[in-house]
């Protein structure tokens, strides 16, 4: 399939291509052969040009998994619940983008590619959960103030949240291959996760809603596990 000829693929097609490519890689690994090139995820744009697609895909990816009651009611919540969900949602969207960028590079570590796929899918699902919670609370899914982390007492420009990779870093990742790409991906994702863990740990203690506290604690644990897994792959 010539993906260059189809720059307007739908979101469902994008997700399906990613699923098919991952399945092909697993089958090829078992057969001891290279995956079919026809199933390569399309890469016709600069990494930052697919942000809109990634964000929308992430929101839609897992709305089915965690319905939390009637959206006409507004369960107990405070500024920590709202701020954490809005800011972590944006934080996760970059991790999804970073994973997509890495998985489209050449000759990268197969185990690390699997870890990146786990992050991509897991954090897409968590974005869906956060969006659903915000909807139930009657809150916007987007932090419209442009100021993040105020709920932690450390207001900062949303684009400069701790752990967020810069455009230059994402550009550089998109140009690398082999071990250089592996090393940079682990470096960027580890910093990203460490910042996310600090945010989640704060919310797990200070949020008013028990579902948010439980979600934040689980998120912190999952990201700690991701860091350990990546370190074991890159430095066995």
GROMACS .gro file of C-alpha atoms in nm:
model
  236
    1UNK     CA    1   0.000   0.000   0.000
    2UNK     CA    2   0.134   0.340  -0.099
    3UNK     CA    3   0.050   0.545   0.208
    4UNK     CA    4   0.190   0.858   0.046
    5UNK     CA    5  -0.112   0.854  -0.182
    6UNK     CA    6  -0.360   0.864   0.106
    7UNK     CA    7  -0.290   1.171   0.323
    8UNK     CA    8  -0.656   1.191   0.431
    9UNK     CA    9  -0.696   0.855   0.604
   10UNK     CA   10  -0.965   0.854   0.870
   11UNK     CA   11  -0.889   0.807   1.238
   12UNK     CA   12  -1.030   0.454   1.228
   13UNK     CA   13  -0.799   0.371   0.938
   14UNK     CA   14  -0.500   0.516   1.124
   15UNK     CA   15  -0.573   0.302   1.429
   16UNK     CA   16  -0.634  -0.005   1.212
   17UNK     CA   17  -0.302   0.042   1.029
   18UNK     CA   18  -0.121   0.061   1.363
   19UNK     CA   19  -0.293  -0.256   1.481
   20UNK     CA   20  -0.216  -0.441   1.157
   21UNK     CA   21   0.147  -0.335   1.165
   22UNK     CA   22   0.191  -0.451   1.523
   23UNK     CA   23   0.032  -0.787   1.439
   24UNK     CA   24   0.260  -0.822   1.137
   25UNK     CA   25   0.567  -0.751   1.347
   26UNK     CA   26   0.467  -1.017   1.599
   27UNK     CA   27   0.402  -1.273   1.324
   28UNK     CA   28   0.731  -1.189   1.155
   29UNK     CA   29   0.919  -1.224   1.482
   30UNK     CA   30   0.773  -1.571   1.533
   31UNK     CA   31   0.856  -1.667   1.173
   32UNK     CA   32   1.205  -1.519   1.187
   33UNK     CA   33   1.139  -1.283   0.897
   34UNK     CA   34   1.095  -0.910   0.844
   35UNK     CA   35   0.742  -0.763   0.869
   36UNK     CA   36   0.555  -0.681   0.550
   37UNK     CA   37   0.650  -0.332   0.435
   38UNK     CA   38   0.297  -0.284   0.304
   39UNK     CA   39   0.172  -0.248   0.660
   40UNK     CA   40   0.399   0.039   0.765
   41UNK     CA   41   0.205   0.318   0.939
   42UNK     CA   42   0.183   0.620   0.706
   43UNK     CA   43   0.445   0.885   0.772
   44UNK     CA   44   0.378   1.161   0.524
   45UNK     CA   45   0.392   1.450   0.767
   46UNK     CA   46   0.628   1.620   1.008
   47UNK     CA   47   0.574   1.474   1.359
   48UNK     CA   48   0.409   1.785   1.495
   49UNK     CA   49   0.164   1.795   1.203
   50UNK     CA   50  -0.014   1.484   1.333
   51UNK     CA   51  -0.089   1.627   1.676
   52UNK     CA   52  -0.453   1.688   1.590
   53UNK     CA   53  -0.498   1.331   1.467
   54UNK     CA   54  -0.325   1.188   1.774
   55UNK     CA   55  -0.528   1.398   2.016
   56UNK     CA   56  -0.859   1.305   1.857
   57UNK     CA   57  -0.763   0.939   1.832
   58UNK     CA   58  -0.664   0.937   2.197
   59UNK     CA   59  -0.994   1.088   2.307
   60UNK     CA   60  -1.198   0.839   2.104
   61UNK     CA   61  -0.975   0.539   2.169
   62UNK     CA   62  -1.120   0.427   2.500
   63UNK     CA   63  -1.438   0.609   2.581
   64UNK     CA   64  -1.589   0.261   2.594
   65UNK     CA   65  -1.422   0.127   2.895
   66UNK     CA   66  -1.508   0.347   3.185
   67UNK     CA   67  -1.858   0.500   3.191
   68UNK     CA   68  -1.902   0.687   3.513
   69UNK     CA   69  -2.269   0.757   3.561
   70UNK     CA   70  -2.507   1.018   3.433
   71UNK     CA   71  -2.334   1.322   3.286
   72UNK     CA   72  -2.625   1.538   3.402
   73UNK     CA   73  -2.502   1.502   3.761
   74UNK     CA   74  -2.183   1.653   3.896
   75UNK     CA   75  -2.016   1.435   4.161
   76UNK     CA   76  -1.803   1.589   4.430
   77UNK     CA   77  -1.479   1.729   4.296
   78UNK     CA   78  -1.244   2.019   4.360
   79UNK     CA   79  -0.985   2.223   4.172
   80UNK     CA   80  -0.730   1.943   4.209
   81UNK     CA   81  -0.961   1.692   4.040
   82UNK     CA   82  -1.028   1.926   3.751
   83UNK     CA   83  -0.677   2.062   3.714
   84UNK     CA   84  -0.512   1.722   3.735
   85UNK     CA   85  -0.742   1.566   3.475
   86UNK     CA   86  -0.710   1.857   3.233
   87UNK     CA   87  -0.332   1.890   3.262
   88UNK     CA   88  -0.259   1.517   3.270
   89UNK     CA   89  -0.476   1.472   2.964
   90UNK     CA   90  -0.253   1.714   2.772
   91UNK     CA   91   0.057   1.551   2.921
   92UNK     CA   92  -0.059   1.207   2.804
   93UNK     CA   93  -0.132   1.330   2.454
   94UNK     CA   94   0.235   1.414   2.408
   95UNK     CA   95   0.338   1.068   2.531
   96UNK     CA   96   0.106   0.916   2.270
   97UNK     CA   97   0.264   1.137   2.003
   98UNK     CA   98   0.616   1.052   2.119
   99UNK     CA   99   0.537   0.680   2.102
  100UNK     CA  100   0.398   0.715   1.750
  101UNK     CA  101   0.708   0.904   1.637
  102UNK     CA  102   0.940   0.639   1.784
  103UNK     CA  103   0.747   0.346   1.638
  104UNK     CA  104   0.792   0.489   1.288
  105UNK     CA  105   1.172   0.496   1.309
  106UNK     CA  106   1.404   0.245   1.143
  107UNK     CA  107   1.594  -0.039   1.308
  108UNK     CA  108   1.490   0.032   1.665
  109UNK     CA  109   1.490  -0.221   1.948
  110UNK     CA  110   1.194  -0.464   1.909
  111UNK     CA  111   1.138  -0.489   2.285
  112UNK     CA  112   1.139  -0.112   2.320
  113UNK     CA  113   0.897  -0.084   2.028
  114UNK     CA  114   0.664  -0.315   2.219
  115UNK     CA  115   0.701  -0.099   2.529
  116UNK     CA  116   0.622   0.210   2.320
  117UNK     CA  117   0.310   0.041   2.183
  118UNK     CA  118   0.200  -0.040   2.539
  119UNK     CA  119   0.245   0.325   2.637
  120UNK     CA  120   0.060   0.442   2.326
  121UNK     CA  121  -0.240   0.220   2.390
  122UNK     CA  122  -0.243   0.259   2.769
  123UNK     CA  123  -0.218   0.635   2.770
  124UNK     CA  124  -0.476   0.667   2.492
  125UNK     CA  125  -0.715   0.471   2.712
  126UNK     CA  126  -0.634   0.690   3.010
  127UNK     CA  127  -0.703   1.004   2.804
  128UNK     CA  128  -1.047   0.859   2.737
  129UNK     CA  129  -1.102   0.800   3.108
  130UNK     CA  130  -0.992   1.151   3.199
  131UNK     CA  131  -1.218   1.304   2.934
  132UNK     CA  132  -1.513   1.100   3.062
  133UNK     CA  133  -1.453   1.206   3.422
  134UNK     CA  134  -1.432   1.571   3.327
  135UNK     CA  135  -1.755   1.538   3.133
  136UNK     CA  136  -1.928   1.383   3.434
  137UNK     CA  137  -1.800   1.666   3.652
  138UNK     CA  138  -1.942   1.918   3.407
  139UNK     CA  139  -1.593   2.054   3.339
  140UNK     CA  140  -1.420   2.131   3.011
  141UNK     CA  141  -1.185   1.860   2.888
  142UNK     CA  142  -0.938   2.136   2.800
  143UNK     CA  143  -0.757   2.372   3.035
  144UNK     CA  144  -0.872   2.695   2.876
  145UNK     CA  145  -0.665   2.924   3.101
  146UNK     CA  146  -0.331   2.843   2.934
  147UNK     CA  147  -0.183   2.808   3.283
  148UNK     CA  148  -0.110   2.458   3.411
  149UNK     CA  149  -0.017   2.318   3.753
  150UNK     CA  150  -0.202   2.589   3.949
  151UNK     CA  151  -0.381   2.304   4.129
  152UNK     CA  152  -0.039   2.202   4.264
  153UNK     CA  153   0.043   2.556   4.373
  154UNK     CA  154   0.304   2.600   4.098
  155UNK     CA  155   0.135   2.777   3.804
  156UNK     CA  156   0.325   2.752   3.478
  157UNK     CA  157   0.259   2.793   3.108
  158UNK     CA  158   0.080   2.480   2.989
  159UNK     CA  159   0.334   2.418   2.712
  160UNK     CA  160   0.615   2.418   2.968
  161UNK     CA  161   0.473   2.157   3.206
  162UNK     CA  162   0.743   1.944   3.371
  163UNK     CA  163   0.850   1.649   3.159
  164UNK     CA  164   0.715   1.784   2.832
  165UNK     CA  165   0.954   1.736   2.540
  166UNK     CA  166   1.028   2.042   2.331
  167UNK     CA  167   0.949   2.064   1.961
  168UNK     CA  168   1.324   2.043   1.890
  169UNK     CA  169   1.354   1.722   2.092
  170UNK     CA  170   1.062   1.563   1.909
  171UNK     CA  171   1.208   1.674   1.576
  172UNK     CA  172   1.542   1.518   1.667
  173UNK     CA  173   1.378   1.193   1.774
  174UNK     CA  174   1.199   1.177   1.439
  175UNK     CA  175   1.531   1.194   1.253
  176UNK     CA  176   1.720   0.923   1.443
  177UNK     CA  177   1.739   0.546   1.406
  178UNK     CA  178   1.884   0.240   1.578
  179UNK     CA  179   2.040   0.284   1.923
  180UNK     CA  180   2.044   0.664   1.907
  181UNK     CA  181   1.667   0.664   1.872
  182UNK     CA  182   1.631   0.402   2.147
  183UNK     CA  183   1.839   0.607   2.389
  184UNK     CA  184   1.662   0.936   2.318
  185UNK     CA  185   1.316   0.780   2.338
  186UNK     CA  186   1.392   0.630   2.680
  187UNK     CA  187   1.544   0.958   2.799
  188UNK     CA  188   1.246   1.167   2.689
  189UNK     CA  189   0.981   0.921   2.803
  190UNK     CA  190   1.147   0.868   3.141
  191UNK     CA  191   1.152   1.243   3.209
  192UNK     CA  192   0.794   1.263   3.087
  193UNK     CA  193   0.682   0.980   3.316
  194UNK     CA  194   0.869   1.111   3.619
  195UNK     CA  195   0.684   1.442   3.593
  196UNK     CA  196   0.356   1.256   3.544
  197UNK     CA  197   0.421   1.049   3.855
  198UNK     CA  198   0.470   1.363   4.065
  199UNK     CA  199   0.141   1.505   3.935
  200UNK     CA  200  -0.046   1.180   3.993
  201UNK     CA  201   0.092   1.133   4.345
  202UNK     CA  202  -0.026   1.482   4.439
  203UNK     CA  203  -0.373   1.416   4.298
  204UNK     CA  204  -0.395   1.076   4.470
  205UNK     CA  205  -0.371   1.259   4.804
  206UNK     CA  206  -0.541   1.592   4.739
  207UNK     CA  207  -0.824   1.522   4.494
  208UNK     CA  208  -1.174   1.524   4.642
  209UNK     CA  209  -1.327   1.255   4.421
  210UNK     CA  210  -1.249   0.896   4.514
  211UNK     CA  211  -1.250   0.782   4.150
  212UNK     CA  212  -0.990   1.044   4.065
  213UNK     CA  213  -0.774   0.949   4.363
  214UNK     CA  214  -0.789   0.581   4.266
  215UNK     CA  215  -0.718   0.661   3.901
  216UNK     CA  216  -0.422   0.885   3.991
  217UNK     CA  217  -0.267   0.619   4.214
  218UNK     CA  218  -0.301   0.354   3.941
  219UNK     CA  219  -0.155   0.593   3.684
  220UNK     CA  220   0.147   0.661   3.905
  221UNK     CA  221   0.211   0.289   3.950
  222UNK     CA  222   0.179   0.218   3.577
  223UNK     CA  223   0.427   0.490   3.484
  224UNK     CA  224   0.678   0.369   3.743
  225UNK     CA  225   0.651   0.023   3.589
  226UNK     CA  226   0.706   0.168   3.241
  227UNK     CA  227   1.027   0.337   3.355
  228UNK     CA  228   1.161   0.015   3.507
  229UNK     CA  229   1.074  -0.181   3.192
  230UNK     CA  230   1.244   0.068   2.960
  231UNK     CA  231   1.557   0.078   3.175
  232UNK     CA  232   1.579  -0.302   3.176
  233UNK     CA  233   1.552  -0.307   2.796
  234UNK     CA  234   1.804  -0.035   2.728
  235UNK     CA  235   2.049  -0.135   3.003
  236UNK     CA  236   2.007  -0.509   3.062
   0.00000   0.00000   0.00000
